[in-house]
Amino acid sequence: MDMRYKIAHSYFDKIRDLFQGTPLAHNISKHEFLLRNTDPNDPEIDRLKTEIVNTASTYPSWGERLPARWLELEQCLEDQRREGQVLVSLQHLRTMVADLASPIEDEQQLQLFLRVHHEMGTYIYFDDTEQLKNIIILQPQWIVGAFRYLISAKEFQAKYGPLQKQWVEFIETGQLNRDLAENIWKRDEENHFFENSDNLLLLLEKLDIIAKASVISDDGRTFTPLSYYYVPSLLKVAPHMAILHRPEQQNCISTPVLCFKSRDNFFPPAVFNRIIAICLGKFPLARQGKRKLLFCGCGVFEVNTGLSEDKHRLTIFIRNSRIGLRISRYSSRKARMVDPVICDRVRRIISSAIRREFSRFHSTEDGDEPFEYFIQCTSTKPDDVLDEGLHRISDLERSIGHTDPFCEEHSEMDYPHPLHVVTHLHEWFFDQVHQIKLMKGKNKM
C-alpha cells in the first residue's frame, strides 16, 4: 500500500471516529474509494457507481414510478442548464410549465417535483425559507464556485487598498463583511456572482457554509442580525492544548469546565459554528499579543460587564461532540472565585443560543432541553478535557448538604479524591446552589 493510500485511510478513520457512538454512525459506509481526478478510466469510479446504486436500492422510495409529465419539465430545465442558466425564479418556472404540452397543473405536484429533485441533488430548492422559496438553483456547483472564488482571491489584498483591513480580518478570523464579499464577486465577469449576492449569501448560510453573526439579548429572547458572517472553514489551525487547559499563572483563577452534552450524544458542527458567530456579535475577541484567539473549534472572548472590573475571559470549544465553557478571571488583587454573576450571565446566553440553533436540526417535545449540563472534575488530567471526569449537574445538586461523593469518572485514578460539589457548582450555578442550601437548611430545623 503506497503512502497516498495510507494517508487517505487515515482520513477515513478520523471521519469514522468523529461519528463513533452517535446516531449517525450507521450512515458511514464501510467501503472506501480513492479516486484519481485526472484519470477518467479509474476503476474506482465504477466501484463507486456500483456502491451508490446498491445503497440507493435499499431505500423505500427506490423503484417508485414518477409522473410521466415530469419528464418534459426535466428536459426543459436541462435545456436551460445547458444554455448556461444557473437559476430560475419560481414564477418563471410556472410560466415554463404552462407552455408545456403536458403541464403540471397542480401546485402541490410542482412543489413535490422540486423537493424530489432537491433531495436527489439535481437542483437546489428551499421551500422552508421565505427568502429562498422563490428561486431554483439549476447548477448546484455554481454555489461552490462562488464560495471558492470568495476565499481564494489571494491577490485581493494587494489590489484593493481601502478594503485591506476587512480582508486581513477575513483571513485571520473568518469574519466576512457583506461589502467585502460583494467587492470580491464584482470582479467576476462570467458567473454573475455579484448580481446574485443576496441569494448567494442566503444560500451559503442555509447550507451552513457561513453563519450570520448576531447580537443575542442577555435573556436570550431576541437575536439582532449583524452585517457580517463567520466562515469557519477559513480557520484550519486547531487551538494548542494550553488554550483548552486551565491557565496556570499568577493572579488567575478559573471555573471548572461546564459541558453541554446533547441527549443523543451528537452536536452538529454547524450548531457550534453558529454559537461562535453569536459570540462574535456579543463579546470582543480576546488577543494574545497581536493574535486574535479564534481557532478551528475554539474561541476566546472578553466577557467583562464593565471596564472597572477584573478581566474575565470565556473559552468556548467543542471536542468529542461536546461543547465546553471555561471562564478565567485575571485580577491584580487576590480573588477567591470567578465572578458568579458573569458566569451565570454567560451560561444563560450560551444555553439560549444552543437551544435556538439546535432546534434547526432536532425537534424536541415542549419543555424538553436538547442538552444536559455536566461539570468536569478539576482533578481531570488536562488532556482529558471534555472526555473524562464529567458529572451530571442534576446528580450533583442532590448531593448538596450531604457528604461529598468520591469522583469515580476517571479511567486512570491516581488516588481516590472527593468531588467538592459546592466548589464545583457555585460559580456556574450560584443561585441554584444557594436556594438548595436554604431549602435543606429549613428542612433540618
Coordinates of C-alpha atoms in Angstrom, one line a residue:
M1 CA 0.0 0.0 0.0
D2 CA 1.6 3.3 -1.1
M3 CA 1.8 6.4 1.1
R4 CA -1.2 8.1 -0.7
Y5 CA -3.5 5.2 0.3
K6 CA -2.2 5.3 3.9
I7 CA -2.9 9.0 4.2
A8 CA -6.4 8.5 2.6
H9 CA -7.2 5.7 5.0
S10 CA -6.1 7.8 8.0
Y11 CA -8.7 10.4 6.9
F12 CA -11.4 7.8 6.6
D13 CA -10.6 6.6 10.2
K14 CA -10.8 10.2 11.5
I15 CA -14.2 10.6 9.9
R16 CA -15.5 7.3 11.5
D17 CA -14.0 8.3 14.9
L18 CA -15.9 11.6 14.6
F19 CA -19.3 9.9 14.5
Q20 CA -18.4 6.9 16.7
G21 CA -21.0 6.4 19.3
T22 CA -23.5 8.8 17.7
P23 CA -26.8 8.1 16.0
L24 CA -25.2 9.0 12.7
A25 CA -22.5 6.3 12.8
H26 CA -24.6 3.8 10.8
N27 CA -24.7 6.3 7.9
I28 CA -21.0 6.0 7.4
S29 CA -20.2 3.3 4.7
K30 CA -17.7 0.6 5.5
H31 CA -16.4 0.9 1.9
E32 CA -13.6 3.4 0.9
F33 CA -12.9 4.8 -2.5
L34 CA -9.9 6.8 -3.5
L35 CA -10.3 8.5 -6.9
R36 CA -7.7 9.9 -9.2
N37 CA -9.2 13.2 -10.5
T38 CA -7.0 13.1 -13.7
D39 CA -7.9 9.6 -14.7
P40 CA -11.4 9.1 -16.2
N41 CA -10.7 5.4 -16.6
D42 CA -10.0 4.9 -12.9
P43 CA -11.7 1.5 -12.0
E44 CA -12.6 3.1 -8.6
I45 CA -15.2 5.1 -10.4
D46 CA -17.1 2.0 -11.4
R47 CA -16.8 0.6 -7.9
L48 CA -18.2 3.8 -6.5
K49 CA -21.1 3.8 -9.0
T50 CA -22.0 0.3 -8.1
E51 CA -21.9 1.0 -4.4
I52 CA -24.1 4.1 -4.9
V53 CA -26.7 2.0 -6.8
N54 CA -26.6 -0.8 -4.2
T55 CA -27.1 1.7 -1.4
A56 CA -29.9 3.6 -3.1
S57 CA -31.7 0.4 -3.9
T58 CA -32.2 -0.2 -0.1
Y59 CA -34.3 3.0 0.3
P60 CA -38.1 2.6 0.5
S61 CA -38.6 5.0 -2.4
W62 CA -36.3 3.1 -4.8
G63 CA -38.1 1.9 -7.9
E64 CA -41.2 4.1 -7.4
R65 CA -42.8 5.4 -10.5
L66 CA -42.7 9.1 -11.2
P67 CA -45.4 11.1 -13.1
A68 CA -44.7 11.0 -16.9
R69 CA -45.4 14.7 -17.2
W70 CA -42.3 15.4 -15.0
L71 CA -40.1 14.2 -17.8
E72 CA -41.0 17.1 -20.1
L73 CA -40.3 19.7 -17.4
E74 CA -37.0 17.9 -16.6
Q75 CA -35.9 18.2 -20.2
C76 CA -36.9 21.8 -20.4
L77 CA -34.8 22.7 -17.3
E78 CA -31.9 20.6 -18.6
D79 CA -32.0 22.7 -21.8
Q80 CA -31.9 25.9 -19.7
R81 CA -28.9 24.5 -17.8
R82 CA -27.0 23.7 -21.0
E83 CA -27.5 27.2 -22.1
G84 CA -25.7 28.4 -19.0
Q85 CA -28.7 29.4 -16.9
V86 CA -27.8 28.9 -13.2
L87 CA -31.1 29.8 -11.6
V88 CA -34.7 30.5 -12.4
S89 CA -37.4 32.1 -10.4
L90 CA -40.4 30.2 -9.2
Q91 CA -42.7 32.5 -11.2
H92 CA -40.6 31.9 -14.4
L93 CA -40.8 28.2 -13.7
R94 CA -44.6 28.4 -13.6
T95 CA -44.6 30.2 -16.9
M96 CA -42.4 27.4 -18.4
V97 CA -44.8 24.7 -17.0
A98 CA -47.8 26.4 -18.6
D99 CA -46.2 26.3 -22.0
L100 CA -45.5 22.5 -21.8
A101 CA -47.6 20.1 -23.9
S102 CA -48.4 18.2 -20.7
P103 CA -48.3 20.9 -18.0
I104 CA -48.2 20.2 -14.2
E105 CA -51.4 21.9 -13.3
D106 CA -51.4 21.1 -9.5
E107 CA -49.1 23.5 -7.5
Q108 CA -48.6 20.7 -4.9
Q109 CA -47.3 18.4 -7.7
L110 CA -44.9 21.2 -8.8
Q111 CA -43.6 21.6 -5.3
L112 CA -43.2 17.8 -5.0
F113 CA -41.2 17.8 -8.2
L114 CA -38.9 20.5 -6.8
R115 CA -38.5 18.7 -3.4
V116 CA -37.7 15.4 -5.1
H117 CA -35.0 16.9 -7.3
H118 CA -33.6 18.8 -4.3
E119 CA -33.2 15.6 -2.4
M120 CA -31.5 14.0 -5.4
G121 CA -29.2 16.9 -5.8
T122 CA -30.3 17.8 -9.3
Y123 CA -31.4 21.3 -8.3
I124 CA -31.4 23.2 -5.0
Y125 CA -34.7 24.5 -3.7
F126 CA -35.6 25.5 -0.2
D127 CA -39.3 25.8 0.3
D128 CA -39.0 26.3 4.0
T129 CA -37.1 29.6 3.8
E130 CA -39.1 32.8 2.9
Q131 CA -36.3 34.5 1.1
L132 CA -35.3 31.4 -0.9
K133 CA -38.6 29.7 -1.8
N134 CA -38.9 31.8 -5.0
I135 CA -35.7 30.6 -6.7
I136 CA -34.5 27.3 -8.0
I137 CA -30.7 26.7 -8.5
L138 CA -30.2 24.7 -11.7
Q139 CA -26.5 24.3 -11.2
P140 CA -25.6 23.5 -7.6
Q141 CA -21.9 23.7 -8.4
W142 CA -22.4 27.4 -9.1
I143 CA -22.7 28.0 -5.3
V144 CA -19.5 26.0 -4.7
G145 CA -17.8 28.2 -7.4
A146 CA -19.0 31.4 -5.8
F147 CA -17.6 30.3 -2.4
R148 CA -14.3 29.1 -3.9
Y149 CA -14.0 32.5 -5.7
L150 CA -14.6 34.3 -2.4
I151 CA -12.0 32.5 -0.3
S152 CA -9.3 32.2 -3.0
A153 CA -9.0 35.9 -4.0
K154 CA -5.4 35.9 -2.9
E155 CA -4.5 39.0 -4.9
F156 CA -7.4 41.0 -3.5
Q157 CA -5.3 42.4 -0.6
A158 CA -2.7 44.0 -2.9
K159 CA -5.2 45.5 -5.4
Y160 CA -7.9 46.8 -3.2
G161 CA -6.3 49.0 -0.5
P162 CA -9.5 50.6 1.0
L163 CA -10.8 47.1 1.9
Q164 CA -7.4 45.7 3.0
K165 CA -8.3 45.8 6.7
Q166 CA -11.5 43.8 6.1
W167 CA -9.6 41.3 4.0
V168 CA -7.0 40.8 6.8
E169 CA -9.8 40.3 9.3
F170 CA -11.5 37.8 7.0
I171 CA -8.3 35.7 6.6
E172 CA -7.3 35.8 10.2
T173 CA -10.7 35.3 11.9
G174 CA -13.2 34.2 9.3
Q175 CA -15.3 37.3 9.7
L176 CA -16.7 38.2 6.3
N177 CA -18.3 41.6 5.8
R178 CA -21.0 41.8 3.2
D179 CA -19.4 44.7 1.3
L180 CA -16.1 42.7 1.1
A181 CA -18.0 39.7 -0.4
E182 CA -19.7 42.0 -2.9
N183 CA -16.5 43.7 -4.0
I184 CA -14.8 40.3 -4.5
W185 CA -17.7 38.9 -6.5
K186 CA -17.9 42.1 -8.5
R187 CA -14.5 41.2 -10.1
D188 CA -16.1 38.1 -11.7
E189 CA -17.4 38.7 -15.2
E190 CA -18.7 35.3 -16.2
N191 CA -20.7 33.7 -13.4
H192 CA -23.0 36.5 -12.3
F193 CA -22.0 36.3 -8.7
F194 CA -22.3 40.0 -7.9
E195 CA -25.8 40.5 -9.2
N196 CA -26.9 37.5 -7.2
S197 CA -25.1 38.5 -3.9
D198 CA -28.3 38.4 -1.8
N199 CA -29.2 34.9 -2.9
L200 CA -25.7 33.6 -2.7
L201 CA -25.2 34.8 0.9
L202 CA -28.6 33.3 1.9
L203 CA -27.8 30.0 0.2
L204 CA -24.3 29.8 1.8
E205 CA -25.9 30.5 5.2
K206 CA -28.7 28.0 4.6
L207 CA -26.1 25.3 3.6
D208 CA -24.2 26.1 6.8
I209 CA -21.1 27.1 4.9
I210 CA -21.2 30.5 6.6
A211 CA -23.0 31.7 9.7
K212 CA -24.7 35.1 10.2
A213 CA -23.3 37.0 13.2
S214 CA -26.0 38.3 15.5
V215 CA -26.3 40.0 18.9
I216 CA -28.3 38.0 21.4
S217 CA -30.0 39.7 24.3
D218 CA -29.0 38.7 27.8
D219 CA -32.3 36.9 28.4
G220 CA -31.8 35.0 25.1
R221 CA -35.2 36.1 23.7
T222 CA -34.1 38.3 20.8
F223 CA -31.4 37.9 18.2
T224 CA -30.4 41.0 16.1
P225 CA -28.6 40.1 12.9
L226 CA -25.4 42.0 12.0
S227 CA -23.9 42.8 8.6
Y228 CA -21.1 40.2 8.7
Y229 CA -20.7 36.4 8.6
Y230 CA -18.5 33.8 10.2
V231 CA -16.7 31.5 7.8
P232 CA -15.4 28.5 9.9
S233 CA -13.6 26.7 7.0
L234 CA -11.1 29.5 6.9
L235 CA -9.8 28.6 10.4
K236 CA -7.7 25.5 9.9
V237 CA -5.5 25.8 12.9
A238 CA -6.7 23.9 16.0
P239 CA -6.1 25.5 19.4
H240 CA -2.9 24.3 21.1
M241 CA -3.8 22.4 24.3
A242 CA -2.7 25.3 26.5
I243 CA -5.7 27.2 25.3
L244 CA -8.0 24.4 26.4
H245 CA -6.3 23.8 29.8
R246 CA -6.8 25.8 32.9
P247 CA -4.4 28.8 32.8
E248 CA -1.6 28.3 35.3
Q249 CA -0.3 31.7 36.1
Q250 CA -0.2 34.2 39.0
N251 CA -3.3 36.2 39.7
C252 CA -5.6 34.0 37.6
I253 CA -8.3 31.6 38.7
S254 CA -10.7 29.6 36.5
T255 CA -14.0 27.8 36.7
P256 CA -14.4 24.1 36.2
V257 CA -15.4 23.3 32.6
L258 CA -19.1 23.4 32.1
C259 CA -20.1 20.9 29.4
F260 CA -23.2 20.8 27.2
K261 CA -23.9 17.3 26.0
S262 CA -26.8 16.6 23.7
R263 CA -29.2 13.9 24.7
D264 CA -28.3 11.8 21.6
N265 CA -24.6 12.5 22.2
F266 CA -24.1 14.4 19.0
F267 CA -23.8 18.1 18.4
P268 CA -23.8 19.0 14.6
P269 CA -20.7 21.1 13.9
A270 CA -23.0 23.7 12.3
V271 CA -24.5 24.4 15.7
F272 CA -21.1 25.2 17.3
N273 CA -20.2 27.4 14.3
R274 CA -23.4 29.4 14.8
I275 CA -22.7 29.7 18.5
I276 CA -19.3 31.2 17.7
A277 CA -21.0 33.6 15.3
I278 CA -23.3 34.7 18.1
C279 CA -20.4 35.1 20.4
L280 CA -18.6 37.3 17.8
G281 CA -21.6 39.6 17.9
K282 CA -21.9 39.6 21.7
F283 CA -18.3 39.7 23.0
P284 CA -15.0 41.1 21.9
L285 CA -12.4 38.5 20.8
A286 CA -9.5 38.1 23.2
R287 CA -6.0 38.6 22.0
Q288 CA -2.6 37.1 22.7
G289 CA -0.2 39.8 21.6
K290 CA -1.4 40.7 18.1
R291 CA -3.0 37.3 17.5
K292 CA -6.8 37.1 17.9
L293 CA -7.7 33.9 19.8
L294 CA -10.1 32.3 17.3
F295 CA -9.3 28.8 16.1
C296 CA -10.9 25.8 14.4
G297 CA -13.3 24.6 17.1
C298 CA -12.4 27.2 19.7
G299 CA -12.8 30.8 20.6
V300 CA -11.7 33.0 23.5
F301 CA -13.8 36.1 24.3
E302 CA -13.7 39.0 26.8
V303 CA -16.9 38.8 28.9
N304 CA -16.5 41.7 31.4
T305 CA -19.7 43.6 32.0
G306 CA -17.8 46.8 33.0
L307 CA -14.5 48.4 32.4
S308 CA -13.7 48.7 36.1
E309 CA -13.9 45.0 36.7
D310 CA -11.2 42.4 36.7
K311 CA -10.7 40.8 33.3
H312 CA -12.8 37.8 32.6
R313 CA -12.2 35.6 29.6
L314 CA -14.5 32.9 28.2
T315 CA -13.0 29.9 26.4
I316 CA -15.6 28.0 24.4
F317 CA -14.7 24.9 22.5
I318 CA -16.0 21.7 21.0
R319 CA -14.4 18.3 21.5
N320 CA -15.8 14.8 21.3
S321 CA -19.1 16.2 20.1
R322 CA -19.5 18.2 23.4
I323 CA -19.4 21.9 23.9
G324 CA -17.3 23.2 26.8
L325 CA -17.1 26.6 28.6
R326 CA -14.5 27.9 31.0
I327 CA -14.2 31.4 32.4
S328 CA -10.9 32.7 33.7
R329 CA -10.5 35.7 36.0
Y330 CA -7.4 37.8 35.8
S331 CA -7.1 40.1 38.8
S332 CA -4.5 42.4 40.3
R333 CA -5.8 41.5 43.7
K334 CA -6.3 38.2 45.3
A335 CA -9.7 36.8 44.3
R336 CA -11.3 33.7 45.8
M337 CA -13.6 32.8 42.9
V338 CA -14.6 33.8 39.4
D339 CA -17.5 36.3 39.4
P340 CA -20.7 34.1 39.6
V341 CA -22.8 36.9 38.1
I342 CA -20.7 36.9 34.9
C343 CA -20.7 33.0 34.9
D344 CA -24.5 32.9 35.3
R345 CA -25.0 35.5 32.5
V346 CA -22.7 33.7 30.1
R347 CA -24.2 30.3 30.8
R348 CA -27.7 31.7 30.1
I349 CA -26.7 33.4 26.9
I350 CA -24.9 30.3 25.5
S351 CA -27.7 28.0 26.7
S352 CA -30.3 30.1 24.8
A353 CA -28.2 30.2 21.7
I354 CA -27.7 26.4 21.7
R355 CA -31.5 25.8 22.2
R356 CA -32.3 28.1 19.3
E357 CA -29.7 26.7 16.9
F358 CA -30.2 23.0 17.9
S359 CA -33.9 23.3 17.1
R360 CA -32.9 23.7 13.4
F361 CA -31.7 20.1 13.4
H362 CA -33.7 18.3 16.1
S363 CA -37.3 18.6 17.2
T364 CA -38.0 18.3 20.9
E365 CA -41.1 17.9 23.0
D366 CA -42.3 21.1 24.6
G367 CA -40.3 21.9 27.6
D368 CA -37.6 19.3 26.9
E369 CA -34.0 20.6 26.9
P370 CA -32.0 19.4 23.8
F371 CA -28.9 19.1 26.1
E372 CA -27.8 18.2 29.6
Y373 CA -25.3 20.2 31.8
F374 CA -22.3 18.4 33.1
I375 CA -19.4 19.8 35.2
Q376 CA -15.9 18.4 34.8
C377 CA -13.9 17.5 37.9
T378 CA -11.0 19.8 38.4
S379 CA -8.7 16.9 39.0
T380 CA -9.2 15.7 35.5
K381 CA -5.9 15.4 33.5
P382 CA -5.5 18.3 31.1
D383 CA -5.5 16.1 28.0
D384 CA -8.8 14.5 29.0
V385 CA -10.8 17.8 28.8
L386 CA -14.4 17.1 27.8
D387 CA -13.6 13.4 27.8
E388 CA -13.4 12.2 31.4
G389 CA -14.4 13.4 34.9
L390 CA -17.8 14.6 33.7
H391 CA -20.7 14.7 36.3
R392 CA -24.3 15.4 35.5
I393 CA -25.4 18.6 37.2
S394 CA -28.8 17.2 38.4
D395 CA -27.0 14.4 40.2
L396 CA -24.6 16.8 41.9
E397 CA -27.4 19.1 43.1
R398 CA -28.9 16.2 45.1
S399 CA -25.6 15.9 46.9
I400 CA -25.6 19.4 48.2
G401 CA -25.9 19.4 52.0
H402 CA -24.7 15.8 52.3
T403 CA -21.2 14.3 52.3
D404 CA -19.3 15.0 49.1
P405 CA -19.1 11.9 46.9
F406 CA -15.9 10.5 45.6
C407 CA -15.2 11.2 41.9
E408 CA -15.2 7.9 40.0
E409 CA -15.3 9.3 36.5
H410 CA -11.7 8.9 35.6
S411 CA -10.4 5.7 33.8
E412 CA -7.0 6.2 35.4
M413 CA -7.4 7.3 39.0
D414 CA -4.0 8.0 40.7
Y415 CA -5.7 8.2 44.0
P416 CA -9.3 8.4 45.3
H417 CA -10.5 12.0 45.6
P418 CA -13.7 13.6 46.8
L419 CA -15.7 15.8 44.5
H420 CA -16.4 19.1 46.4
V421 CA -19.8 19.6 44.9
V422 CA -20.5 23.2 46.0
T423 CA -17.0 24.3 45.0
H424 CA -17.6 22.9 41.5
L425 CA -21.0 24.4 41.1
H426 CA -21.1 27.7 43.0
E427 CA -19.7 29.8 40.1
W428 CA -21.8 28.5 37.2
F429 CA -25.0 27.8 39.3
F430 CA -24.6 30.2 42.2
D431 CA -28.4 30.9 42.6
Q432 CA -29.4 27.2 42.4
V433 CA -26.8 26.2 44.9
H434 CA -27.8 29.0 47.3
Q435 CA -31.5 28.1 47.1
I436 CA -30.9 24.3 47.6
K437 CA -28.8 25.1 50.7
L438 CA -31.5 27.3 52.1
M439 CA -34.2 24.7 51.5
K440 CA -32.2 21.9 53.0
G441 CA -31.3 24.1 56.0
K442 CA -35.0 24.8 56.6
N443 CA -35.9 21.1 56.4
K444 CA -33.3 20.3 59.1
M445 CA -34.9 22.9 61.5

